[in-house]
Amino acid sequence: HQPKTHMALLHKFSSFTSPTSPLTPNRRFRQPNCTISSTSPFTEKHSSERYQRDQWVYQKTISCNHDTPFGDSTREDDIALQLPELKKLVQVLKKKRESEGKCSEGKCVPGDVFLVGTGPGDPELLTVKAVRVIKSADLLLYDRLVSNDVLDLVGPNAKLLYVGKTAGYHSRTQEEIHELLLSFAEAGATVVRLKGGDPLVFGRGGEEMDFLQQQGIHVKVIPGITAASGIAAELGIPLTHRGIANSVRFLTGHSRKGGSDPLFVSENAADPDSTLVVYMGLSTFPSLSQKLMHHGLSPHTPAVAIERGTTLQQRTVFAELKDLPEKIASTGLESPTLLIIGKVVELSPFWPIPTKQESSLMQA
């Protein structure tokens, strides 16, 4: 007879397996131009080592240079291979809670879930509260943009589980992340959900918080320095400045339903007296820049694109709005890249374009 919590976990994880799982012999998907390697499907080079350190069950990953349903099959394979370790971890956590007197009749007092913002990348931008919670966690679910230096703060007895998303590959769907958080919290674990930047700024933290609270799980949010603030400060760009920018607007360049042109708000965003910060907008920026200029924003508006801001891998491209898409392409910037558009960009000490007369911005 198995504990109710463990049975609930098995029920929730049962939907993660599929006929394309390596646990079944028949695969019904094409594999053109695919290569097999022994590394995990993480986007950061160090992640495969961490994956092995935590002894998650993993053998092979297959990568293809095309977009087909095969990508989803690979994700389901990953989950199926991890199931034994995930189930084992829930059992270990439950036994620990029982020894502490926090379980009775097979049901444990639910653990807390912390949504923790890790900032734009520099670990020194973490809050003291975030560091304390990271060190005390039983299980940490972390995103692609959480740096290795931040993960080095995790306690030696904690488990790390990668649930990151990148264009074309989601290691977990959002619904699966919800269920993982709930399952471990119900087992009495202290669960930390690590997110780059701030968890409630384009981090889907609000969705996770709402889901867990509806299930009776206590959720605490620990804010992080969002990319806009951290990266702008790194470059000496004031997001607002008296007489130059009286407001700042955060915009996502990523469409919830996919597609290449989600930027229907560009008409209202083309405000010369405001600063526009675009998250996840690298692929749609050529379209956005044209729309902004079409709706009246000057082609000469200062702008900057920043890849991996505040980290040692940071790369920046400064240019006027009309020239920035081409310069981004020629430089080869990759995700994650943040875009800042507005007259305040010219106030940066790194702004490279000289002016013949004293800057009108400084006169203002």
mmCIF file of C-alpha atoms in Angstrom:
data_model
loop_
_atom_site.group_PDB
_atom_site.id
_atom_site.type_symbol
_atom_site.label_atom_id
_atom_site.label_comp_id
_atom_site.label_asym_id
_atom_site.label_seq_id
_atom_site.Cartn_x
_atom_site.Cartn_y
_atom_site.Cartn_z
ATOM 1 C CA HIS A 1 0.000 0.000 0.000
ATOM 2 C CA GLN A 2 1.615 3.229 -1.131
ATOM 3 C CA PRO A 3 1.203 6.647 0.505
ATOM 4 C CA LYS A 4 -1.444 8.959 -0.982
ATOM 5 C CA THR A 5 1.107 11.629 -1.816
ATOM 6 C CA HIS A 6 3.235 9.181 -3.767
ATOM 7 C CA MET A 7 0.190 7.866 -5.628
ATOM 8 C CA ALA A 8 -0.828 11.415 -6.471
ATOM 9 C CA LEU A 9 2.616 12.041 -7.877
ATOM 10 C CA LEU A 10 2.443 8.903 -10.007
ATOM 11 C CA HIS A 11 -0.951 9.981 -11.308
ATOM 12 C CA LYS A 12 0.287 13.451 -12.166
ATOM 13 C CA PHE A 13 3.441 12.189 -13.846
ATOM 14 C CA SER A 14 1.606 9.491 -15.810
ATOM 15 C CA SER A 15 0.515 12.059 -18.379
ATOM 16 C CA PHE A 16 4.164 12.976 -19.020
ATOM 17 C CA THR A 17 4.892 9.620 -20.720
ATOM 18 C CA SER A 18 3.903 8.892 -24.298
ATOM 19 C CA PRO A 19 4.098 6.221 -27.008
ATOM 20 C CA THR A 20 7.297 7.915 -28.137
ATOM 21 C CA SER A 21 8.987 7.279 -24.805
ATOM 22 C CA PRO A 22 12.199 5.232 -24.853
ATOM 23 C CA LEU A 23 10.387 2.899 -22.486
ATOM 24 C CA THR A 24 8.418 1.631 -25.497
ATOM 25 C CA PRO A 25 10.043 0.180 -28.620
ATOM 26 C CA ASN A 26 7.987 1.813 -31.370
ATOM 27 C CA ARG A 27 8.827 5.365 -32.409
ATOM 28 C CA ARG A 28 6.654 7.017 -35.019
ATOM 29 C CA PHE A 29 8.560 10.150 -35.867
ATOM 30 C CA ARG A 30 11.080 10.999 -38.528
ATOM 31 C CA GLN A 31 14.727 11.567 -37.668
ATOM 32 C CA PRO A 32 16.216 13.406 -40.679
ATOM 33 C CA ASN A 33 19.513 15.167 -40.067
ATOM 34 C CA CYS A 34 19.565 14.169 -36.391
ATOM 35 C CA THR A 35 22.592 13.581 -34.226
ATOM 36 C CA ILE A 36 22.798 11.678 -30.948
ATOM 37 C CA SER A 37 25.049 12.795 -28.127
ATOM 38 C CA SER A 38 25.522 11.948 -24.467
ATOM 39 C CA THR A 39 24.847 15.442 -23.155
ATOM 40 C CA SER A 40 21.601 16.750 -21.741
ATOM 41 C CA PRO A 41 19.453 19.178 -23.760
ATOM 42 C CA PHE A 42 20.431 22.205 -21.705
ATOM 43 C CA THR A 43 21.297 25.471 -23.365
ATOM 44 C CA GLU A 44 24.220 26.214 -21.084
ATOM 45 C CA LYS A 45 27.418 24.182 -21.451
ATOM 46 C CA HIS A 46 27.841 23.584 -17.728
ATOM 47 C CA SER A 47 24.363 22.167 -17.285
ATOM 48 C CA SER A 48 25.168 18.630 -18.416
ATOM 49 C CA GLU A 49 27.772 18.389 -15.669
ATOM 50 C CA ARG A 50 25.301 19.592 -13.090
ATOM 51 C CA TYR A 51 22.760 17.148 -14.445
ATOM 52 C CA GLN A 52 25.177 14.281 -13.808
ATOM 53 C CA ARG A 53 26.139 15.666 -10.402
ATOM 54 C CA ASP A 54 22.540 15.392 -9.266
ATOM 55 C CA GLN A 55 22.335 11.836 -10.615
ATOM 56 C CA TRP A 56 19.212 12.366 -12.681
ATOM 57 C CA VAL A 57 18.616 9.390 -14.939
ATOM 58 C CA TYR A 58 19.746 10.436 -18.386
ATOM 59 C CA GLN A 59 21.480 8.660 -21.218
ATOM 60 C CA LYS A 60 21.118 10.240 -24.618
ATOM 61 C CA THR A 61 19.633 13.253 -26.338
ATOM 62 C CA ILE A 62 18.859 13.681 -29.983
ATOM 63 C CA SER A 63 19.077 17.045 -31.723
ATOM 64 C CA CYS A 64 17.651 17.929 -35.100
ATOM 65 C CA ASN A 65 18.177 21.083 -37.124
ATOM 66 C CA HIS A 66 14.526 21.415 -38.045
ATOM 67 C CA ASP A 67 11.214 22.090 -36.341
ATOM 68 C CA THR A 68 9.019 18.963 -36.182
ATOM 69 C CA PRO A 69 6.955 17.183 -33.531
ATOM 70 C CA PHE A 70 10.183 15.321 -32.785
ATOM 71 C CA GLY A 71 11.156 18.087 -30.385
ATOM 72 C CA ASP A 72 8.137 17.304 -28.213
ATOM 73 C CA SER A 73 8.994 13.600 -28.282
ATOM 74 C CA THR A 74 12.495 14.368 -27.044
ATOM 75 C CA ARG A 75 11.047 16.394 -24.161
ATOM 76 C CA GLU A 76 8.720 13.544 -23.210
ATOM 77 C CA ASP A 77 11.635 11.113 -23.362
ATOM 78 C CA ASP A 78 13.562 13.298 -20.938
ATOM 79 C CA ILE A 79 10.687 13.296 -18.466
ATOM 80 C CA ALA A 80 10.161 9.535 -18.751
ATOM 81 C CA LEU A 81 13.832 8.902 -18.051
ATOM 82 C CA GLN A 82 13.729 11.145 -14.991
ATOM 83 C CA LEU A 83 10.604 9.612 -13.480
ATOM 84 C CA PRO A 84 12.371 7.008 -11.309
ATOM 85 C CA GLU A 85 14.550 9.648 -9.687
ATOM 86 C CA LEU A 86 11.667 12.077 -9.226
ATOM 87 C CA LYS A 87 9.551 9.414 -7.526
ATOM 88 C CA LYS A 88 12.474 8.405 -5.328
ATOM 89 C CA LEU A 89 13.044 12.013 -4.308
ATOM 90 C CA VAL A 90 9.417 12.449 -3.236
ATOM 91 C CA GLN A 91 9.710 9.324 -1.079
ATOM 92 C CA VAL A 92 12.917 10.589 0.535
ATOM 93 C CA LEU A 93 11.356 13.976 1.270
ATOM 94 C CA LYS A 94 8.242 12.373 2.717
ATOM 95 C CA LYS A 95 10.275 10.121 5.037
ATOM 96 C CA LYS A 96 12.249 13.152 6.175
ATOM 97 C CA ARG A 97 9.020 14.991 7.042
ATOM 98 C CA GLU A 98 7.698 11.934 8.884
ATOM 99 C CA SER A 99 10.862 11.798 11.002
ATOM 100 C CA GLU A 100 10.284 15.461 11.867
ATOM 101 C CA GLY A 101 6.706 14.736 12.933
ATOM 102 C CA LYS A 102 5.219 16.762 10.071
ATOM 103 C CA CYS A 103 3.206 13.897 8.555
ATOM 104 C CA SER A 104 0.282 11.875 9.859
ATOM 105 C CA GLU A 105 -1.798 9.161 8.217
ATOM 106 C CA GLY A 106 0.280 9.371 5.058
ATOM 107 C CA LYS A 107 -0.327 13.098 4.565
ATOM 108 C CA CYS A 108 2.312 15.746 5.157
ATOM 109 C CA VAL A 109 2.042 19.385 6.081
ATOM 110 C CA PRO A 110 2.555 21.151 2.718
ATOM 111 C CA GLY A 111 5.881 22.813 2.189
ATOM 112 C CA ASP A 112 6.361 26.380 1.057
ATOM 113 C CA VAL A 113 7.090 27.382 -2.507
ATOM 114 C CA PHE A 114 9.357 30.362 -3.109
ATOM 115 C CA LEU A 115 9.382 32.184 -6.443
ATOM 116 C CA VAL A 116 12.851 33.709 -6.437
ATOM 117 C CA GLY A 117 14.188 36.287 -8.875
ATOM 118 C CA THR A 118 17.915 35.890 -9.515
ATOM 119 C CA GLY A 119 18.418 39.160 -11.387
ATOM 120 C CA PRO A 120 19.875 39.690 -14.860
ATOM 121 C CA GLY A 121 22.901 37.433 -14.371
ATOM 122 C CA ASP A 122 25.459 38.976 -12.037
ATOM 123 C CA PRO A 123 25.216 36.923 -8.805
ATOM 124 C CA GLU A 124 26.174 39.945 -6.720
ATOM 125 C CA LEU A 125 22.818 41.480 -7.656
ATOM 126 C CA LEU A 126 20.977 38.807 -5.654
ATOM 127 C CA THR A 127 19.117 39.948 -2.562
ATOM 128 C CA VAL A 128 20.219 38.675 0.842
ATOM 129 C CA LYS A 129 16.803 37.074 1.255
ATOM 130 C CA ALA A 130 17.151 35.198 -2.032
ATOM 131 C CA VAL A 131 20.527 33.778 -0.982
ATOM 132 C CA ARG A 132 19.102 32.566 2.342
ATOM 133 C CA VAL A 133 16.171 30.798 0.665
ATOM 134 C CA ILE A 134 18.344 29.233 -2.053
ATOM 135 C CA LYS A 135 20.632 27.724 0.578
ATOM 136 C CA SER A 136 17.721 26.254 2.569
ATOM 137 C CA ALA A 137 15.778 24.599 -0.263
ATOM 138 C CA ASP A 138 15.112 20.876 -0.661
ATOM 139 C CA LEU A 139 14.415 21.153 -4.378
ATOM 140 C CA LEU A 140 15.139 23.922 -6.878
ATOM 141 C CA LEU A 141 13.554 24.210 -10.296
ATOM 142 C CA TYR A 142 15.608 26.600 -12.379
ATOM 143 C CA ASP A 143 15.317 28.378 -15.708
ATOM 144 C CA ARG A 144 17.755 28.756 -18.566
ATOM 145 C CA LEU A 145 18.869 32.242 -17.540
ATOM 146 C CA VAL A 146 19.900 31.363 -13.986
ATOM 147 C CA SER A 147 23.678 31.617 -13.903
ATOM 148 C CA ASN A 148 26.072 28.931 -12.734
ATOM 149 C CA ASP A 149 27.362 31.251 -9.987
ATOM 150 C CA VAL A 150 23.860 31.498 -8.541
ATOM 151 C CA LEU A 151 23.389 27.729 -8.617
ATOM 152 C CA ASP A 152 26.684 27.271 -6.786
ATOM 153 C CA LEU A 153 24.883 28.708 -3.736
ATOM 154 C CA VAL A 154 22.545 25.716 -3.574
ATOM 155 C CA GLY A 155 22.978 23.521 -0.510
ATOM 156 C CA PRO A 156 24.825 20.188 -0.936
ATOM 157 C CA ASN A 157 21.767 18.103 -0.053
ATOM 158 C CA ALA A 158 19.339 19.880 -2.372
ATOM 159 C CA LYS A 159 18.252 18.660 -5.788
ATOM 160 C CA LEU A 160 18.324 20.775 -8.930
ATOM 161 C CA LEU A 161 15.875 20.240 -11.755
ATOM 162 C CA TYR A 162 16.134 22.116 -15.027
ATOM 163 C CA VAL A 163 12.796 23.351 -16.406
ATOM 164 C CA GLY A 164 14.052 26.014 -18.782
ATOM 165 C CA LYS A 165 12.621 27.182 -22.061
ATOM 166 C CA THR A 166 14.329 28.450 -25.165
ATOM 167 C CA ALA A 167 13.093 29.150 -28.669
ATOM 168 C CA GLY A 168 12.090 25.848 -30.252
ATOM 169 C CA TYR A 169 12.709 23.738 -27.128
ATOM 170 C CA HIS A 170 10.776 23.681 -23.869
ATOM 171 C CA SER A 171 12.177 21.139 -21.428
ATOM 172 C CA ARG A 172 8.842 21.291 -19.596
ATOM 173 C CA THR A 173 5.460 22.726 -20.503
ATOM 174 C CA GLN A 174 4.104 25.318 -18.091
ATOM 175 C CA GLU A 175 1.452 22.846 -16.936
ATOM 176 C CA GLU A 176 4.140 20.268 -16.107
ATOM 177 C CA ILE A 177 6.062 22.870 -14.108
ATOM 178 C CA HIS A 178 2.878 23.597 -12.155
ATOM 179 C CA GLU A 179 2.451 19.915 -11.327
ATOM 180 C CA LEU A 180 6.077 19.461 -10.316
ATOM 181 C CA LEU A 181 5.861 22.412 -7.916
ATOM 182 C CA LEU A 182 2.608 21.105 -6.462
ATOM 183 C CA SER A 183 3.761 17.495 -6.091
ATOM 184 C CA PHE A 184 6.893 18.341 -4.157
ATOM 185 C CA ALA A 185 5.160 20.961 -2.029
ATOM 186 C CA GLU A 186 2.508 18.375 -1.107
ATOM 187 C CA ALA A 187 5.314 16.050 -0.021
ATOM 188 C CA GLY A 188 6.355 18.722 2.474
ATOM 189 C CA ALA A 189 9.419 19.955 0.612
ATOM 190 C CA THR A 190 10.724 23.500 0.618
ATOM 191 C CA VAL A 191 10.609 24.227 -3.097
ATOM 192 C CA VAL A 192 12.390 27.131 -4.757
ATOM 193 C CA ARG A 193 11.499 28.196 -8.270
ATOM 194 C CA LEU A 194 14.495 30.137 -9.616
ATOM 195 C CA LYS A 195 13.831 32.648 -12.381
ATOM 196 C CA GLY A 196 16.094 35.079 -14.160
ATOM 197 C CA GLY A 197 15.337 38.728 -13.513
ATOM 198 C CA ASP A 198 12.167 39.239 -11.494
ATOM 199 C CA PRO A 199 9.677 36.364 -11.286
ATOM 200 C CA LEU A 200 6.710 38.644 -11.909
ATOM 201 C CA VAL A 201 8.120 40.503 -14.940
ATOM 202 C CA PHE A 202 7.658 38.324 -18.046
ATOM 203 C CA GLY A 203 8.585 35.320 -15.908
ATOM 204 C CA ARG A 204 5.160 33.652 -15.694
ATOM 205 C CA GLY A 205 5.519 33.756 -11.933
ATOM 206 C CA GLY A 206 1.994 35.077 -11.617
ATOM 207 C CA GLU A 207 0.609 31.974 -13.314
ATOM 208 C CA GLU A 208 2.541 29.644 -11.022
ATOM 209 C CA MET A 209 1.544 31.614 -7.929
ATOM 210 C CA ASP A 210 -2.142 31.593 -8.900
ATOM 211 C CA PHE A 211 -2.141 27.839 -9.617
ATOM 212 C CA LEU A 212 -0.447 26.890 -6.350
ATOM 213 C CA GLN A 213 -2.566 29.187 -4.195
ATOM 214 C CA GLN A 214 -5.698 27.625 -5.651
ATOM 215 C CA GLN A 215 -4.336 24.257 -4.465
ATOM 216 C CA GLY A 216 -3.803 25.584 -0.951
ATOM 217 C CA ILE A 217 -0.026 25.927 -1.201
ATOM 218 C CA HIS A 218 1.618 28.894 0.469
ATOM 219 C CA VAL A 219 3.664 30.879 -2.063
ATOM 220 C CA LYS A 220 6.215 33.552 -1.242
ATOM 221 C CA VAL A 221 7.677 35.833 -3.901
ATOM 222 C CA ILE A 222 11.215 37.142 -3.527
ATOM 223 C CA PRO A 223 11.720 39.896 -6.093
ATOM 224 C CA GLY A 224 14.787 40.135 -8.267
ATOM 225 C CA ILE A 225 16.317 42.995 -10.200
ATOM 226 C CA THR A 226 14.604 42.821 -13.560
ATOM 227 C CA ALA A 227 16.783 42.912 -16.673
ATOM 228 C CA ALA A 228 15.653 46.405 -17.619
ATOM 229 C CA SER A 229 16.854 47.950 -14.359
ATOM 230 C CA GLY A 230 20.007 45.897 -13.923
ATOM 231 C CA ILE A 231 21.281 46.188 -17.477
ATOM 232 C CA ALA A 232 20.396 49.857 -17.854
ATOM 233 C CA ALA A 233 22.281 50.622 -14.642
ATOM 234 C CA GLU A 234 25.284 48.627 -15.873
ATOM 235 C CA LEU A 235 25.424 50.837 -18.985
ATOM 236 C CA GLY A 236 24.728 54.102 -17.172
ATOM 237 C CA ILE A 237 21.340 54.555 -18.830
ATOM 238 C CA PRO A 238 18.673 56.211 -16.662
ATOM 239 C CA LEU A 239 15.366 54.661 -17.657
ATOM 240 C CA THR A 240 13.661 57.906 -16.699
ATOM 241 C CA HIS A 241 15.259 61.342 -16.731
ATOM 242 C CA ARG A 242 13.764 64.748 -16.039
ATOM 243 C CA GLY A 243 13.031 66.574 -19.263
ATOM 244 C CA ILE A 244 13.930 63.576 -21.445
ATOM 245 C CA ALA A 245 11.877 60.543 -20.466
ATOM 246 C CA ASN A 246 8.919 60.867 -18.122
ATOM 247 C CA SER A 247 7.971 57.172 -18.259
ATOM 248 C CA VAL A 248 9.304 53.726 -19.107
ATOM 249 C CA ARG A 249 7.472 50.875 -20.774
ATOM 250 C CA PHE A 250 8.347 47.155 -20.668
ATOM 251 C CA LEU A 251 7.284 45.257 -23.771
ATOM 252 C CA THR A 252 7.566 41.603 -24.694
ATOM 253 C CA GLY A 253 8.610 40.879 -28.252
ATOM 254 C CA HIS A 254 7.490 37.272 -27.898
ATOM 255 C CA SER A 255 4.042 36.211 -29.020
ATOM 256 C CA ARG A 256 2.159 33.933 -26.656
ATOM 257 C CA LYS A 257 0.695 32.032 -29.605
ATOM 258 C CA GLY A 258 3.820 32.129 -31.733
ATOM 259 C CA GLY A 259 4.320 33.981 -34.978
ATOM 260 C CA SER A 260 6.756 36.656 -36.076
ATOM 261 C CA ASP A 261 4.680 39.819 -35.696
ATOM 262 C CA PRO A 262 3.046 40.074 -32.260
ATOM 263 C CA LEU A 263 3.904 43.752 -31.831
ATOM 264 C CA PHE A 264 0.458 45.225 -32.334
ATOM 265 C CA VAL A 265 1.068 47.734 -29.527
ATOM 266 C CA SER A 266 3.754 49.623 -31.436
ATOM 267 C CA GLU A 267 1.421 52.530 -32.204
ATOM 268 C CA ASN A 268 1.128 53.420 -28.511
ATOM 269 C CA ALA A 269 4.772 52.504 -27.809
ATOM 270 C CA ALA A 270 6.127 55.054 -30.300
ATOM 271 C CA ASP A 271 6.413 57.802 -27.686
ATOM 272 C CA PRO A 272 9.484 60.059 -27.971
ATOM 273 C CA ASP A 273 9.155 61.098 -24.316
ATOM 274 C CA SER A 274 9.207 57.548 -22.998
ATOM 275 C CA THR A 275 11.805 54.799 -22.747
ATOM 276 C CA LEU A 276 10.898 51.494 -24.365
ATOM 277 C CA VAL A 277 12.486 48.276 -23.092
ATOM 278 C CA VAL A 278 11.869 45.123 -25.129
ATOM 279 C CA TYR A 279 12.291 41.667 -23.603
ATOM 280 C CA MET A 280 12.594 38.555 -25.788
ATOM 281 C CA GLY A 281 12.431 40.706 -28.890
ATOM 282 C CA LEU A 282 15.493 39.733 -30.876
ATOM 283 C CA SER A 283 13.653 37.932 -33.682
ATOM 284 C CA THR A 284 10.806 40.439 -33.945
ATOM 285 C CA PHE A 285 12.866 43.610 -33.582
ATOM 286 C CA PRO A 286 13.233 44.287 -37.345
ATOM 287 C CA SER A 287 9.447 44.421 -37.549
ATOM 288 C CA LEU A 288 9.097 46.435 -34.353
ATOM 289 C CA SER A 289 11.637 49.072 -35.380
ATOM 290 C CA GLN A 290 9.818 49.635 -38.676
ATOM 291 C CA LYS A 291 6.488 49.908 -36.911
ATOM 292 C CA LEU A 292 7.835 52.370 -34.344
ATOM 293 C CA MET A 293 9.211 54.616 -37.074
ATOM 294 C CA HIS A 294 5.989 54.252 -39.065
ATOM 295 C CA HIS A 295 4.049 55.517 -36.055
ATOM 296 C CA GLY A 296 6.240 58.581 -35.629
ATOM 297 C CA LEU A 297 9.322 57.636 -33.610
ATOM 298 C CA SER A 298 12.391 59.315 -35.100
ATOM 299 C CA PRO A 299 14.736 57.021 -37.058
ATOM 300 C CA HIS A 300 17.571 58.773 -35.196
ATOM 301 C CA THR A 301 16.305 57.690 -31.765
ATOM 302 C CA PRO A 302 19.226 56.255 -29.752
ATOM 303 C CA ALA A 303 18.937 52.532 -29.052
ATOM 304 C CA VAL A 304 21.009 49.649 -27.747
ATOM 305 C CA ALA A 305 20.854 45.850 -27.810
ATOM 306 C CA ILE A 306 22.507 43.964 -24.942
ATOM 307 C CA GLU A 307 23.249 40.251 -24.963
ATOM 308 C CA ARG A 308 23.695 38.567 -21.560
ATOM 309 C CA GLY A 309 23.731 41.856 -19.727
ATOM 310 C CA THR A 310 25.692 42.197 -16.416
ATOM 311 C CA THR A 311 27.611 38.963 -17.092
ATOM 312 C CA LEU A 312 31.164 38.404 -18.280
ATOM 313 C CA GLN A 313 29.697 37.378 -21.641
ATOM 314 C CA GLN A 314 27.926 40.702 -22.133
ATOM 315 C CA ARG A 315 27.933 42.166 -25.653
ATOM 316 C CA THR A 316 26.358 45.478 -26.621
ATOM 317 C CA VAL A 317 25.429 47.161 -29.877
ATOM 318 C CA PHE A 318 24.632 50.878 -29.812
ATOM 319 C CA ALA A 319 23.025 52.516 -32.850
ATOM 320 C CA GLU A 320 20.258 54.778 -34.000
ATOM 321 C CA LEU A 321 16.927 53.012 -34.299
ATOM 322 C CA LYS A 322 17.050 52.875 -38.101
ATOM 323 C CA ASP A 323 20.432 51.122 -38.073
ATOM 324 C CA LEU A 324 20.127 48.833 -35.075
ATOM 325 C CA PRO A 325 18.481 45.776 -36.737
ATOM 326 C CA GLU A 326 21.249 45.560 -39.340
ATOM 327 C CA LYS A 327 23.986 46.011 -36.746
ATOM 328 C CA ILE A 328 22.451 43.315 -34.549
ATOM 329 C CA ALA A 329 22.462 40.931 -37.500
ATOM 330 C CA SER A 330 26.042 41.728 -38.481
ATOM 331 C CA THR A 331 27.241 41.322 -34.881
ATOM 332 C CA GLY A 332 25.399 38.043 -34.469
ATOM 333 C CA LEU A 333 23.798 38.755 -31.105
ATOM 334 C CA GLU A 334 21.932 35.811 -29.635
ATOM 335 C CA SER A 335 19.245 35.306 -27.026
ATOM 336 C CA PRO A 336 18.935 36.499 -24.317
ATOM 337 C CA THR A 337 19.179 40.036 -25.674
ATOM 338 C CA LEU A 338 17.455 43.081 -24.196
ATOM 339 C CA LEU A 339 16.633 46.177 -26.261
ATOM 340 C CA ILE A 340 16.434 49.710 -24.878
ATOM 341 C CA ILE A 341 15.051 52.454 -27.132
ATOM 342 C CA GLY A 342 14.811 56.126 -26.264
ATOM 343 C CA LYS A 343 16.661 59.394 -25.903
ATOM 344 C CA VAL A 344 18.047 58.331 -22.523
ATOM 345 C CA VAL A 345 20.345 55.833 -24.279
ATOM 346 C CA GLU A 346 22.442 58.770 -25.471
ATOM 347 C CA LEU A 347 23.187 59.597 -21.839
ATOM 348 C CA SER A 348 25.218 56.412 -21.486
ATOM 349 C CA PRO A 349 28.989 57.005 -21.283
ATOM 350 C CA PHE A 350 29.263 54.198 -23.837
ATOM 351 C CA TRP A 351 27.146 55.944 -26.486
ATOM 352 C CA PRO A 352 29.523 55.963 -29.463
ATOM 353 C CA ILE A 353 27.957 58.464 -31.835
ATOM 354 C CA PRO A 354 29.572 61.928 -31.554
ATOM 355 C CA THR A 355 27.504 65.083 -31.988
ATOM 356 C CA LYS A 356 28.671 68.259 -33.658
ATOM 357 C CA GLN A 357 26.967 70.455 -31.113
ATOM 358 C CA GLU A 358 26.252 70.076 -27.441
ATOM 359 C CA SER A 359 23.705 67.292 -27.055
ATOM 360 C CA SER A 360 20.134 68.495 -27.018
ATOM 361 C CA LEU A 361 19.602 65.991 -24.235
ATOM 362 C CA MET A 362 22.076 67.740 -21.997
ATOM 363 C CA GLN A 363 20.517 71.100 -22.829
ATOM 364 C CA ALA A 364 17.227 69.698 -21.650
#
